[in-house]
C-alpha cells in the first residue's frame, strides 16, 4: 500500500525539477503524490513517490480520469512552459499551455469538487519598477512582467483568484525567486534541456562539460556590476508547497506569497562559490547583457512566514551549491554528456 494517510494530491508537472522535490516532500508528510505529467520536459525517473498519470493539463478528460481514479483531494500545479526567452519568440504557445492549461485544470477541479490549489508562480510577475539594487520586493509591489512568460503567470494568478471569489476555490500562488540545488540523496535534481540556469551552467563549465560560462553583463548598477538574484534551495521550495497546502485559509481565499531566501548574490559571487565547492576554477568570460534580465531580484519573505509559517532552512548559498555540485557530478537522469566529462576529468587528474 502506498503511504497516503492524508489523501491524494494531484501534482501537475510533478516529473519536473521543483515538482519532483515537492512530490517527495508530500510523501514524507503522509500524502500520496499523484504525478500528472506529459513528460515533455519532465523525467520518468523523477516519479518515485506515487503513481504517474500520463497526461497533458490541456486535456480535460485525462485530468478528470486521474482525479477520479486516485480520489484526488487537492492540486499542486507546476505544469508550464518556463523559458523566458522562448516566451518572447512564441507567446502563443505560452498562453495556450500556461493559461489554457490552468483554465482547463480549474474546470476539472470544479467539476470534481476539488477546492484546494497551490500554484507555481514566479518573481517574473514583478517588473523592475524603479527599485534600487538590493531593494527587496514585497507581494504588493507593481506587477509589470518583462516577458510573455511573466504575463502568463500573472494571468493565471488572476484567473485562480477569480475562481476563489466565484466558486470558493482556496488557493496559494507561490512566487518563486531563483530555485536551485538538489535533494542531497542524489535521486532527483535539476535537468532542464536546454539548461539555461546559472548554477548548473557554472558547474558544467568547471566540469569541462560544455562551454565556458558567459556572464551576461558586468555593467549593471550593482556592487560588482553583475546581476543580483535570490537563490532558494529546491527542498525549501518543496516545503513551502506543503505549507501552502495546509495553511489555515478561509474558503475562497487567494494568497500570493514570495518564496526566496531573502538574500541576494551576484553572478560573480555564485561563480566564486561554485569554484570553492568544486575545488577548481569556473571558466568564464563577460559577455553582453541578456535581454529582459532585471539587475536585482530579492524577495521580501515576511509574508511567507506570516501566512505559511515558512522560513528557508537550507538556502545558504554554500548549501545550495554543495547540493547542486553533488547532483551535477553524478546526475541520476538528464545531462547526456556528463558521464563522459566526469571520466575525462578523472583521467586527467
Ligand atoms: N546568467 C549568466 N550566464 C548564464 C546564465 C545566467 O550570467 O549563462 C545570469 C543571469 O543574467 C542572471 C543570473 O545569472 O543574472 C541568474 O540567471 P538564471 O537564468 O539562472 O535565472 P533567472 O533569474 O534569469 O530566472 C529565474 C527563473 C525564471 C524566472 C526569472 C524571473 O528561472 O523562471 O527568474 O523571475 F522567470
Short mmCIF file of N, CA and C in Angstrom, two decimals, residues 12-13 40-41 57 77-83 94 97-98 102 119-120 149 152-153:
data_model
loop_
_atom_site.label_atom_id
_atom_site.label_comp_id
_atom_site.label_asym_id
_atom_site.label_seq_id
_atom_site.Cartn_x
_atom_site.Cartn_y
_atom_site.Cartn_z
N UNK A 12 0.50 18.30 -10.83
CA UNK A 12 0.60 18.52 -12.28
C UNK A 12 1.99 19.07 -12.58
N UNK A 13 2.72 18.39 -13.46
CA UNK A 13 4.11 18.77 -13.71
C UNK A 13 5.05 18.21 -12.66
N UNK A 40 6.89 15.95 -21.35
CA UNK A 40 7.51 16.71 -22.44
C UNK A 40 8.83 17.30 -21.98
N UNK A 41 8.93 17.64 -20.71
CA UNK A 41 10.23 18.08 -20.18
C UNK A 41 10.56 17.39 -18.86
N UNK A 57 -2.09 18.91 -19.17
CA UNK A 57 -3.06 19.74 -18.43
C UNK A 57 -4.09 20.40 -19.33
N UNK A 77 0.00 22.76 -8.91
CA UNK A 77 0.10 22.92 -10.38
C UNK A 77 1.44 23.54 -10.79
N UNK A 78 2.32 22.69 -11.31
CA UNK A 78 3.63 23.14 -11.82
C UNK A 78 3.69 23.15 -13.34
N UNK A 79 2.76 22.43 -14.00
CA UNK A 79 2.93 22.15 -15.43
C UNK A 79 2.87 23.43 -16.25
N UNK A 80 4.02 23.84 -16.77
CA UNK A 80 4.01 25.02 -17.65
C UNK A 80 5.29 25.12 -18.44
N UNK A 81 5.25 25.94 -19.47
CA UNK A 81 6.47 26.28 -20.19
C UNK A 81 7.18 27.37 -19.39
N UNK A 82 8.52 27.30 -19.31
CA UNK A 82 9.22 28.19 -18.37
C UNK A 82 10.35 29.02 -18.97
N UNK A 83 10.72 28.79 -20.22
CA UNK A 83 11.88 29.53 -20.74
C UNK A 83 11.48 30.93 -21.17
N UNK A 94 2.94 29.93 -25.05
CA UNK A 94 2.93 30.15 -23.59
C UNK A 94 1.51 30.43 -23.09
N UNK A 97 -0.43 26.93 -23.40
CA UNK A 97 -0.06 25.91 -22.41
C UNK A 97 -0.31 26.41 -20.99
N UNK A 98 0.18 27.61 -20.69
CA UNK A 98 0.16 28.06 -19.29
C UNK A 98 -1.22 28.54 -18.86
N UNK A 102 -4.08 26.02 -17.29
CA UNK A 102 -4.60 26.34 -15.95
C UNK A 102 -6.12 26.45 -15.98
N UNK A 119 -0.33 27.00 -6.61
CA UNK A 119 0.08 27.31 -7.98
C UNK A 119 1.52 27.83 -8.00
N UNK A 120 2.26 27.30 -8.99
CA UNK A 120 3.64 27.67 -9.26
C UNK A 120 3.69 29.00 -9.97
N UNK A 149 6.23 35.16 -20.61
CA UNK A 149 6.22 34.16 -19.54
C UNK A 149 5.62 34.75 -18.27
N UNK A 152 1.92 35.38 -18.50
CA UNK A 152 1.05 34.20 -18.33
C UNK A 152 0.93 33.82 -16.86
N UNK A 153 2.00 33.95 -16.10
CA UNK A 153 1.92 33.60 -14.67
C UNK A 153 0.96 34.56 -13.94
#
